[in-house]
PDB file of C-alpha atoms in Angstrom:
ATOM      1  CA  MET Y   1      87.532  41.124 -54.394  1.00 41.00           C
ATOM      2  CA  CYS Y   2      84.997  39.281 -52.216  1.00 41.00           C
ATOM      3  CA  VAL Y   3      84.021  35.716 -53.001  1.00 40.00           C
ATOM      4  CA  THR Y   4      80.757  34.279 -51.676  1.00 38.00           C
ATOM      5  CA  VAL Y   5      80.826  30.581 -50.983  1.00 36.00           C
ATOM      6  CA  ILE Y   6      77.475  28.727 -50.738  1.00 37.00           C
ATOM      7  CA  LEU Y   7      77.628  25.561 -48.709  1.00 34.00           C
ATOM      8  CA  LYS Y   8      74.974  22.926 -49.148  1.00 40.00           C
ATOM      9  CA  VAL Y   9      74.265  21.381 -45.769  1.00 35.00           C
ATOM     10  CA  ASP Y  10      72.626  18.010 -45.338  1.00 42.00           C
ATOM     11  CA  TRP Y  11      69.891  18.734 -42.779  1.00 38.00           C
ATOM     12  CA  SER Y  12      69.699  15.159 -41.537  1.00 43.00           C
ATOM     13  CA  ILE Y  13      73.452  14.958 -40.915  1.00 39.00           C
ATOM     14  CA  LEU Y  14      73.447  18.309 -39.133  1.00 36.00           C
ATOM     15  CA  THR Y  15      70.468  17.244 -37.024  1.00 43.00           C
ATOM     16  CA  LYS Y  16      72.088  13.999 -36.042  1.00 43.00           C
ATOM     17  CA  TYR Y  17      75.336  15.791 -35.229  1.00 39.00           C
ATOM     18  CA  THR Y  18      73.516  18.385 -33.129  1.00 40.00           C
ATOM     19  CA  PHE Y  19      71.462  15.797 -31.247  1.00 41.00           C
ATOM     20  CA  HIS Y  20      74.501  13.668 -30.605  1.00 42.00           C
ATOM     21  CA  SER Y  21      76.628  16.602 -29.457  1.00 41.00           C
ATOM     22  CA  MET Y  22      73.865  17.953 -27.172  1.00 45.00           C
ATOM     23  CA  HIS Y  23      72.749  14.555 -25.924  1.00 48.00           C
ATOM     24  CA  PRO Y  24      75.640  12.158 -25.769  1.00 48.00           C
ATOM     25  CA  ASN Y  25      73.454   9.463 -24.213  1.00 55.00           C
ATOM     26  CA  VAL Y  26      71.813   8.584 -27.547  1.00 61.00           C
ATOM     27  CA  SER Y  27      70.182   5.183 -27.610  1.00 61.00           C
ATOM     28  CA  GLN Y  28      69.569   2.960 -30.605  1.00 63.00           C
ATOM     29  CA  GLY Y  29      67.148   0.614 -28.825  1.00 67.00           C
ATOM     30  CA  CYS Y  30      64.136   3.000 -28.714  1.00 81.00           C
ATOM     31  CA  GLN Y  31      60.396   2.345 -28.670  1.00 77.00           C
ATOM     32  CA  GLY Y  32      57.362   4.007 -30.267  1.00 78.00           C
ATOM     33  CA  GLY Y  33      58.767   4.288 -33.802  1.00 87.00           C
ATOM     34  CA  CYS Y  34      61.953   6.111 -32.847  1.00 89.00           C
ATOM     35  CA  ALA Y  35      65.120   5.229 -34.763  1.00 88.00           C
ATOM     36  CA  THR Y  36      67.299   7.086 -32.216  1.00 89.00           C
ATOM     37  CA  CYS Y  37      66.295   8.665 -28.932  1.00 89.00           C
ATOM     38  CA  SER Y  38      67.570  10.177 -25.687  1.00 87.00           C
ATOM     39  CA  ASP Y  39      66.324  10.019 -22.138  1.00 83.00           C
ATOM     40  CA  TYR Y  40      65.832  13.802 -22.029  1.00 83.00           C
ATOM     41  CA  ASN Y  41      64.373  14.682 -25.477  1.00 84.00           C
ATOM     42  CA  GLY Y  42      62.632  11.479 -26.515  1.00 88.00           C
ATOM     43  CA  CYS Y  43      62.832  10.629 -30.216  1.00 90.00           C
ATOM     44  CA  LEU Y  44      65.723  12.167 -32.147  1.00 89.00           C
ATOM     45  CA  SER Y  45      64.946  10.450 -35.472  1.00 89.00           C
ATOM     46  CA  CYS Y  46      62.178   8.203 -36.751  1.00 90.00           C
ATOM     47  CA  LYS Y  47      61.882   4.921 -38.558  1.00 90.00           C
ATOM     48  CA  PRO Y  48      61.022   5.020 -42.292  1.00 88.00           C
ATOM     49  CA  ARG Y  49      57.576   6.427 -43.311  1.00 89.00           C
ATOM     50  CA  LEU Y  50      56.975   7.970 -39.861  1.00 92.00           C
ATOM     51  CA  PHE Y  51      56.776  11.720 -39.208  1.00 93.00           C
ATOM     52  CA  PHE Y  52      58.948  13.446 -36.636  1.00 92.00           C
ATOM     53  CA  VAL Y  53      57.229  16.166 -34.571  1.00 91.00           C
ATOM     54  CA  LEU Y  54      58.188  18.090 -31.440  1.00 88.00           C
ATOM     55  CA  GLU Y  55      55.568  18.207 -28.687  1.00 85.00           C
ATOM     56  CA  ARG Y  56      55.855  20.839 -25.978  1.00 84.00           C
ATOM     57  CA  ILE Y  57      55.392  19.712 -22.397  1.00 82.00           C
ATOM     58  CA  GLY Y  58      55.731  22.759 -20.188  1.00 80.00           C
ATOM     59  CA  MET Y  59      59.150  24.284 -20.906  1.00 82.00           C
ATOM     60  CA  LYS Y  60      60.387  21.075 -22.463  1.00 83.00           C
ATOM     61  CA  GLN Y  61      60.051  19.756 -26.033  1.00 86.00           C
ATOM     62  CA  ILE Y  62      59.830  16.017 -26.631  1.00 89.00           C
ATOM     63  CA  GLY Y  63      60.328  14.429 -30.036  1.00 90.00           C
ATOM     64  CA  VAL Y  64      57.771  11.814 -31.081  1.00 91.00           C
ATOM     65  CA  CYS Y  65      57.272   9.723 -34.234  1.00 92.00           C
ATOM     66  CA  LEU Y  66      53.749   9.439 -35.707  1.00 92.00           C
ATOM     67  CA  SER Y  67      52.169   7.758 -38.733  1.00 91.00           C
ATOM     68  CA  SER Y  68      50.407  11.056 -39.608  1.00 90.00           C
ATOM     69  CA  CYS Y  69      50.710  14.637 -38.425  1.00 90.00           C
ATOM     70  CA  PRO Y  70      48.326  15.892 -35.701  1.00 89.00           C
ATOM     71  CA  SER Y  71      45.717  18.614 -36.224  1.00 88.00           C
ATOM     72  CA  GLY Y  72      47.298  22.003 -36.800  1.00 90.00           C
ATOM     73  CA  TYR Y  73      50.324  20.494 -38.589  1.00 92.00           C
ATOM     74  CA  TYR Y  74      51.091  19.411 -42.147  1.00 92.00           C
ATOM     75  CA  GLY Y  75      53.529  16.692 -43.148  1.00 92.00           C
ATOM     76  CA  THR Y  76      56.470  17.024 -45.512  1.00 89.00           C
ATOM     77  CA  ARG Y  77      58.496  14.067 -46.750  1.00 88.00           C
ATOM     78  CA  TYR Y  78      62.222  14.425 -47.450  1.00 86.00           C
ATOM     79  CA  PRO Y  79      64.669  11.740 -48.573  1.00 84.00           C
ATOM     80  CA  ASP Y  80      66.255  11.528 -45.128  1.00 83.00           C
ATOM     81  CA  ILE Y  81      63.479  12.639 -42.781  1.00 85.00           C
ATOM     82  CA  ASN Y  82      59.704  13.163 -42.664  1.00 90.00           C
ATOM     83  CA  LYS Y  83      58.649  16.007 -40.428  1.00 91.00           C
ATOM     84  CA  CYS Y  84      55.481  17.793 -39.288  1.00 91.00           C
ATOM     85  CA  THR Y  85      55.320  21.585 -39.591  1.00 90.00           C
ATOM     86  CA  LYS Y  86      52.827  23.785 -37.753  1.00 90.00           C
ATOM     87  CA  CYS Y  87      50.087  25.522 -39.790  1.00 92.00           C
ATOM     88  CA  LYS Y  88      49.627  29.299 -39.761  1.00 91.00           C
ATOM     89  CA  ALA Y  89      48.211  30.918 -36.638  1.00 91.00           C
ATOM     90  CA  ASP Y  90      44.676  31.435 -38.079  1.00 92.00           C
ATOM     91  CA  CYS Y  91      44.537  27.953 -39.616  1.00 93.00           C
ATOM     92  CA  ASP Y  92      43.165  24.940 -37.735  1.00 92.00           C
ATOM     93  CA  THR Y  93      44.127  22.306 -40.339  1.00 93.00           C
ATOM     94  CA  CYS Y  94      46.161  22.761 -43.531  1.00 93.00           C
ATOM     95  CA  PHE Y  95      47.472  20.967 -46.570  1.00 91.00           C
ATOM     96  CA  ASN Y  96      50.702  22.962 -46.635  1.00 90.00           C
ATOM     97  CA  LYS Y  97      51.958  26.307 -45.344  1.00 88.00           C
ATOM     98  CA  ASN Y  98      50.046  28.207 -48.055  1.00 89.00           C
ATOM     99  CA  PHE Y  99      46.765  26.255 -48.165  1.00 95.00           C
ATOM    100  CA  CYS Y 100      44.447  25.994 -45.187  1.00 95.00           C
ATOM    101  CA  THR Y 101      41.609  23.426 -45.127  1.00 94.00           C
ATOM    102  CA  LYS Y 102      39.871  24.605 -41.933  1.00 94.00           C
ATOM    103  CA  CYS Y 103      40.078  27.924 -40.112  1.00 94.00           C
ATOM    104  CA  LYS Y 104      40.072  28.693 -36.425  1.00 92.00           C
ATOM    105  CA  SER Y 105      37.072  30.312 -34.780  1.00 90.00           C
ATOM    106  CA  GLY Y 106      36.344  33.825 -36.063  1.00 91.00           C
ATOM    107  CA  PHE Y 107      37.815  33.231 -39.550  1.00 95.00           C
ATOM    108  CA  TYR Y 108      36.158  32.131 -42.805  1.00 96.00           C
ATOM    109  CA  LEU Y 109      37.826  29.820 -45.314  1.00 96.00           C
ATOM    110  CA  HIS Y 110      38.118  30.981 -48.922  1.00 95.00           C
ATOM    111  CA  LEU Y 111      40.441  29.412 -51.520  1.00 94.00           C
ATOM    112  CA  GLY Y 112      42.773  28.068 -48.841  1.00 94.00           C
ATOM    113  CA  LYS Y 113      42.982  31.386 -46.958  1.00 94.00           C
ATOM    114  CA  CYS Y 114      41.460  32.324 -43.608  1.00 95.00           C
ATOM    115  CA  LEU Y 115      39.714  35.709 -43.774  1.00 95.00           C
ATOM    116  CA  ASP Y 116      38.056  38.016 -41.261  1.00 93.00           C
ATOM    117  CA  ASN Y 117      35.362  38.979 -43.801  1.00 93.00           C
ATOM    118  CA  CYS Y 118      34.258  37.372 -47.059  1.00 93.00           C
ATOM    119  CA  PRO Y 119      34.989  39.126 -50.391  1.00 93.00           C
ATOM    120  CA  GLU Y 120      32.283  41.048 -52.249  1.00 91.00           C
ATOM    121  CA  GLY Y 121      29.741  38.759 -53.910  1.00 89.00           C
ATOM    122  CA  LEU Y 122      30.157  36.075 -51.229  1.00 94.00           C
ATOM    123  CA  GLU Y 123      28.642  35.618 -47.786  1.00 94.00           C
ATOM    124  CA  ALA Y 124      29.788  33.894 -44.610  1.00 93.00           C
ATOM    125  CA  ASN Y 125      28.318  30.522 -43.715  1.00 91.00           C
ATOM    126  CA  ASN Y 126      28.487  30.357 -39.921  1.00 89.00           C
ATOM    127  CA  HIS Y 127      27.806  26.613 -39.958  1.00 90.00           C
ATOM    128  CA  THR Y 128      30.757  25.584 -42.145  1.00 90.00           C
ATOM    129  CA  MET Y 129      32.803  28.775 -41.473  1.00 93.00           C
ATOM    130  CA  GLU Y 130      33.366  29.236 -45.198  1.00 94.00           C
ATOM    131  CA  CYS Y 131      32.732  31.984 -47.757  1.00 95.00           C
ATOM    132  CA  VAL Y 132      29.985  30.784 -50.104  1.00 94.00           C
ATOM    133  CA  ASN Y 133      28.065  32.177 -53.071  1.00 94.00           C
ATOM    134  CA  ILE Y 134      24.954  34.260 -52.363  1.00 93.00           C
ATOM    135  CA  VAL Y 135      21.806  32.325 -53.294  1.00 94.00           C
ATOM    136  CA  HIS Y 136      18.700  34.225 -54.489  1.00 94.00           C
ATOM    137  CA  CYS Y 137      15.124  32.975 -54.261  1.00 96.00           C
ATOM    138  CA  GLU Y 138      13.694  31.153 -57.278  1.00 96.00           C
ATOM    139  CA  VAL Y 139       9.984  30.501 -57.882  1.00 96.00           C
ATOM    140  CA  SER Y 140       8.052  28.501 -60.469  1.00 96.00           C
ATOM    141  CA  GLU Y 141       5.628  29.845 -63.069  1.00 96.00           C
ATOM    142  CA  TRP Y 142       2.086  30.735 -61.953  1.00 96.00           C
ATOM    143  CA  ASN Y 143      -0.488  27.942 -61.951  1.00 96.00           C
ATOM    144  CA  PRO Y 144      -3.775  28.632 -63.838  1.00 96.00           C
ATOM    145  CA  TRP Y 145      -6.428  30.779 -62.131  1.00 95.00           C
ATOM    146  CA  SER Y 146      -8.916  28.877 -59.989  1.00 94.00           C
ATOM    147  CA  PRO Y 147     -12.677  28.893 -60.794  1.00 93.00           C
ATOM    148  CA  CYS Y 148     -14.567  32.048 -59.796  1.00 93.00           C
ATOM    149  CA  THR Y 149     -16.158  31.495 -56.374  1.00 92.00           C
ATOM    150  CA  LYS Y 150     -18.018  33.376 -53.672  1.00 90.00           C
ATOM    151  CA  LYS Y 151     -18.319  32.092 -50.104  1.00 89.00           C
ATOM    152  CA  GLY Y 152     -17.265  28.666 -51.279  1.00 87.00           C
ATOM    153  CA  LYS Y 153     -19.900  28.485 -54.043  1.00 88.00           C
ATOM    154  CA  THR Y 154     -19.514  28.550 -57.814  1.00 87.00           C
ATOM    155  CA  CYS Y 155     -23.151  29.471 -58.568  1.00 88.00           C
ATOM    156  CA  GLY Y 156     -25.872  31.849 -57.466  1.00 86.00           C
ATOM    157  CA  PHE Y 157     -23.784  35.047 -57.817  1.00 87.00           C
ATOM    158  CA  LYS Y 158     -22.367  37.372 -60.455  1.00 88.00           C
ATOM    159  CA  ARG Y 159     -19.180  38.788 -58.839  1.00 91.00           C
ATOM    160  CA  GLY Y 160     -16.656  36.675 -56.933  1.00 93.00           C
ATOM    161  CA  THR Y 161     -12.907  36.073 -56.609  1.00 95.00           C
ATOM    162  CA  GLU Y 162     -10.331  33.741 -58.178  1.00 95.00           C
ATOM    163  CA  THR Y 163      -6.794  32.828 -57.057  1.00 96.00           C
ATOM    164  CA  ARG Y 164      -3.567  31.414 -58.453  1.00 96.00           C
ATOM    165  CA  VAL Y 165      -0.416  30.052 -56.757  1.00 97.00           C
ATOM    166  CA  ARG Y 166       3.233  29.250 -57.515  1.00 97.00           C
ATOM    167  CA  GLU Y 167       5.918  27.244 -55.680  1.00 96.00           C
ATOM    168  CA  ILE Y 168       9.302  28.205 -54.184  1.00 96.00           C
ATOM    169  CA  MET Y 169      11.968  26.279 -56.097  1.00 96.00           C
ATOM    170  CA  GLN Y 170      15.029  27.695 -54.243  1.00 96.00           C
ATOM    171  CA  HIS Y 171      15.021  29.336 -50.813  1.00 95.00           C
ATOM    172  CA  PRO Y 172      17.392  32.330 -50.512  1.00 94.00           C
ATOM    173  CA  SER Y 173      20.531  32.492 -48.381  1.00 92.00           C
ATOM    174  CA  ALA Y 174      21.071  35.156 -45.700  1.00 89.00           C
ATOM    175  CA  LYS Y 175      22.033  37.899 -48.202  1.00 90.00           C
ATOM    176  CA  GLY Y 176      19.940  36.605 -51.115  1.00 93.00           C
ATOM    177  CA  ASN Y 177      16.873  38.280 -52.598  1.00 94.00           C
ATOM    178  CA  LEU Y 178      13.685  37.432 -50.714  1.00 95.00           C
ATOM    179  CA  CYS Y 179      10.923  35.390 -52.347  1.00 96.00           C
ATOM    180  CA  PRO Y 180       8.031  37.256 -54.042  1.00 96.00           C
ATOM    181  CA  PRO Y 181       4.380  36.449 -53.107  1.00 96.00           C
ATOM    182  CA  THR Y 182       3.374  32.895 -53.929  1.00 96.00           C
ATOM    183  CA  ASN Y 183      -0.388  33.526 -54.244  1.00 96.00           C
ATOM    184  CA  GLU Y 184      -2.585  36.170 -55.877  1.00 96.00           C
ATOM    185  CA  THR Y 185      -6.329  36.923 -55.656  1.00 96.00           C
ATOM    186  CA  ARG Y 186      -8.412  39.080 -57.979  1.00 95.00           C
ATOM    187  CA  LYS Y 187     -12.095  39.908 -58.523  1.00 95.00           C
ATOM    188  CA  CYS Y 188     -14.006  38.129 -61.258  1.00 93.00           C
ATOM    189  CA  THR Y 189     -17.470  38.185 -62.848  1.00 91.00           C
ATOM    190  CA  VAL Y 190     -19.478  35.264 -64.194  1.00 87.00           C
ATOM    191  CA  GLN Y 191     -22.838  34.787 -65.861  1.00 83.00           C
ATOM    192  CA  ARG Y 192     -25.339  34.334 -63.044  1.00 80.00           C
ATOM    193  CA  LYS Y 193     -26.803  30.843 -62.894  1.00 78.00           C
ATOM    194  CA  LYS Y 194     -29.062  29.090 -60.436  1.00 81.00           C
ATOM    195  CA  CYS Y 195     -27.529  26.473 -58.183  1.00 83.00           C
ATOM    196  CA  GLN Y 196     -28.560  22.923 -58.982  1.00 79.00           C
ATOM    197  CA  LYS Y 197     -29.581  20.497 -56.296  1.00 72.00           C
ATOM    198  CA  GLY Y 198     -26.543  19.708 -54.156  1.00 64.00           C
ATOM    199  CA  GLU Y 199     -24.618  22.840 -55.250  1.00 60.00           C
ATOM    200  CA  ARG Y 200     -26.096  25.116 -52.580  1.00 54.00           C
ATOM    201  CA  GLY Y 201     -23.475  26.321 -50.141  1.00 52.00           C
ATOM    202  CA  LYS Y 202     -23.433  25.434 -46.477  1.00 52.00           C
ATOM    203  CA  LYS Y 203     -24.776  28.817 -45.363  1.00 52.00           C
ATOM    204  CA  GLY Y 204     -27.698  28.541 -47.770  1.00 52.00           C
ATOM    205  CA  ARG Y 205     -28.622  25.102 -46.445  1.00 54.00           C
ATOM    206  CA  GLU Y 206     -28.525  26.367 -42.870  1.00 54.00           C
ATOM    207  CA  ARG Y 207     -30.791  29.292 -43.775  1.00 54.00           C
ATOM    208  CA  LYS Y 208     -33.235  26.901 -45.405  1.00 56.00           C
ATOM    209  CA  ARG Y 209     -33.328  24.755 -42.271  1.00 61.00           C
ATOM    210  CA  LYS Y 210     -33.936  27.758 -40.008  1.00 58.00           C
ATOM    211  CA  LYS Y 211     -36.783  29.262 -42.139  1.00 55.00           C
ATOM    212  CA  PRO Y 212     -40.127  27.925 -40.731  1.00 54.00           C
ATOM    213  CA  ASN Y 213     -43.092  26.791 -42.862  1.00 54.00           C
ATOM    214  CA  LYS Y 214     -46.358  28.742 -42.875  1.00 52.00           C
ATOM    215  CA  GLY Y 215     -48.205  26.020 -41.002  1.00 50.00           C
ATOM    216  CA  GLU Y 216     -45.407  25.735 -38.454  1.00 50.00           C
ATOM    217  CA  SER Y 217     -45.417  29.490 -37.855  1.00 47.00           C
ATOM    218  CA  LYS Y 218     -49.146  29.502 -37.046  1.00 48.00           C
ATOM    219  CA  GLU Y 219     -48.784  26.613 -34.684  1.00 46.00           C
ATOM    220  CA  ALA Y 220     -45.765  28.187 -33.077  1.00 46.00           C
ATOM    221  CA  ILE Y 221     -47.623  31.489 -32.354  1.00 47.00           C
ATOM    222  CA  PRO Y 222     -49.842  30.926 -29.309  1.00 50.00           C
ATOM    223  CA  ASP Y 223     -53.456  32.327 -29.174  1.00 51.00           C
ATOM    224  CA  SER Y 224     -53.551  35.404 -26.971  1.00 47.00           C
ATOM    225  CA  LYS Y 225     -57.102  34.542 -25.919  1.00 50.00           C
ATOM    226  CA  GLY Y 226     -56.080  31.061 -25.000  1.00 47.00           C
ATOM    227  CA  LEU Y 227     -53.191  32.441 -22.955  1.00 45.00           C
ATOM    228  CA  GLU Y 228     -55.499  34.819 -21.113  1.00 49.00           C
ATOM    229  CA  SER Y 229     -58.016  32.090 -20.368  1.00 51.00           C
ATOM    230  CA  SER Y 230     -55.323  29.768 -19.135  1.00 52.00           C
ATOM    231  CA  LYS Y 231     -54.197  32.413 -16.670  1.00 62.00           C
ATOM    232  CA  GLU Y 232     -57.811  32.989 -15.176  1.00 67.00           C
ATOM    233  CA  THR Y 233     -58.864  31.387 -11.923  1.00 76.00           C
ATOM    234  CA  PRO Y 234     -62.150  29.416 -11.619  1.00 75.00           C
ATOM    235  CA  GLU Y 235     -63.766  32.260  -9.624  1.00 74.00           C
ATOM    236  CA  GLN Y 236     -62.925  34.833 -12.331  1.00 77.00           C
ATOM    237  CA  ARG Y 237     -64.424  32.624 -15.019  1.00 77.00           C
ATOM    238  CA  GLU Y 238     -67.630  32.170 -12.968  1.00 77.00           C
ATOM    239  CA  ASN Y 239     -67.964  35.938 -12.439  1.00 79.00           C
ATOM    240  CA  LYS Y 240     -67.627  36.502 -16.195  1.00 79.00           C
ATOM    241  CA  GLN Y 241     -70.375  33.981 -16.930  1.00 80.00           C
ATOM    242  CA  GLN Y 242     -72.692  35.666 -14.414  1.00 79.00           C
ATOM    243  CA  GLN Y 243     -72.008  39.070 -15.981  1.00 81.00           C
ATOM    244  CA  LYS Y 244     -72.927  37.669 -19.400  1.00 80.00           C
ATOM    245  CA  LYS Y 245     -76.187  36.270 -18.021  1.00 79.00           C
ATOM    246  CA  ARG Y 246     -77.092  39.645 -16.488  1.00 79.00           C
ATOM    247  CA  LYS Y 247     -76.463  41.407 -19.791  1.00 79.00           C
ATOM    248  CA  VAL Y 248     -78.764  38.940 -21.576  1.00 75.00           C
ATOM    249  CA  GLN Y 249     -81.498  39.429 -18.943  1.00 74.00           C
ATOM    250  CA  ASP Y 250     -81.202  43.241 -19.188  1.00 75.00           C
ATOM    251  CA  LYS Y 251     -81.624  43.072 -22.959  1.00 73.00           C
ATOM    252  CA  GLN Y 252     -84.725  40.878 -22.595  1.00 70.00           C
ATOM    253  CA  GLN Y 253     -86.334  43.259 -20.041  1.00 70.00           C
ATOM    254  CA  LYS Y 254     -85.684  46.235 -22.323  1.00 66.00           C
ATOM    255  CA  SER Y 255     -87.319  44.506 -25.227  1.00 62.00           C
ATOM    256  CA  VAL Y 256     -90.443  43.598 -23.082  1.00 50.00           C
ATOM    257  CA  SER Y 257     -90.841  47.187 -21.843  1.00 51.00           C
ATOM    258  CA  VAL Y 258     -90.662  48.552 -25.365  1.00 46.00           C
ATOM    259  CA  SER Y 259     -93.437  46.144 -26.541  1.00 47.00           C
ATOM    260  CA  THR Y 260     -95.869  47.117 -23.667  1.00 45.00           C
ATOM    261  CA  VAL Y 261     -95.483  50.831 -24.427  1.00 44.00           C
ATOM    262  CA  HIS Y 262     -96.689  50.250 -28.006  1.00 45.00           C
TER     263      HIS Y 262
END
């Protein structure tokens, strides 16, 4: 019959025995928080409340004693020794061996785990490198329709347009539903009314300025006869006057001849 014997080993005693057997030149007068140390391996044990951690320098490991564990390690306190243990390979910082608090590049944190892809219903936040809930767009209720207008006026027409708007209350995340339109326009009809003084639109006022008065239009149109006369030379005007005189003389001679015949 086989009998299995389970031996409970005190880790601190075994560690001290191993260090002492491997490094007989153990010193008690150490610096930097070490309780015991050796010239070859540095700290072998730490003073109370300090954490023991092995740092690799090339092919050599040196023991050091720290007040808190460095990044990539988590601390565990035991009655005889406090030690730092390395986090998992995909974990940058961790609380313990099963709970990561920050993942290395290329992984997303979710419930203490580092994942290549986020579970269904979640999306990756590339800023925090975490899996977060998908956020959909949210908008407010529509505001009332605006007054019916046409070319910026509210009078002087029968058919125009009116608009209404609403606000975005929550912008969507990368995988969230996009926001619907935030403004609408539709045609409208109103009872035609004349514009009162001061209600006329800008275009109407400009048209009124451009339209000339009757008196101004006559003054603006030059007399064609005046234009022709202004273009004549003094010699041409004198020739015309002489021609008129000849015509008058011819008429007088004709009238005299007719009277003598009778």
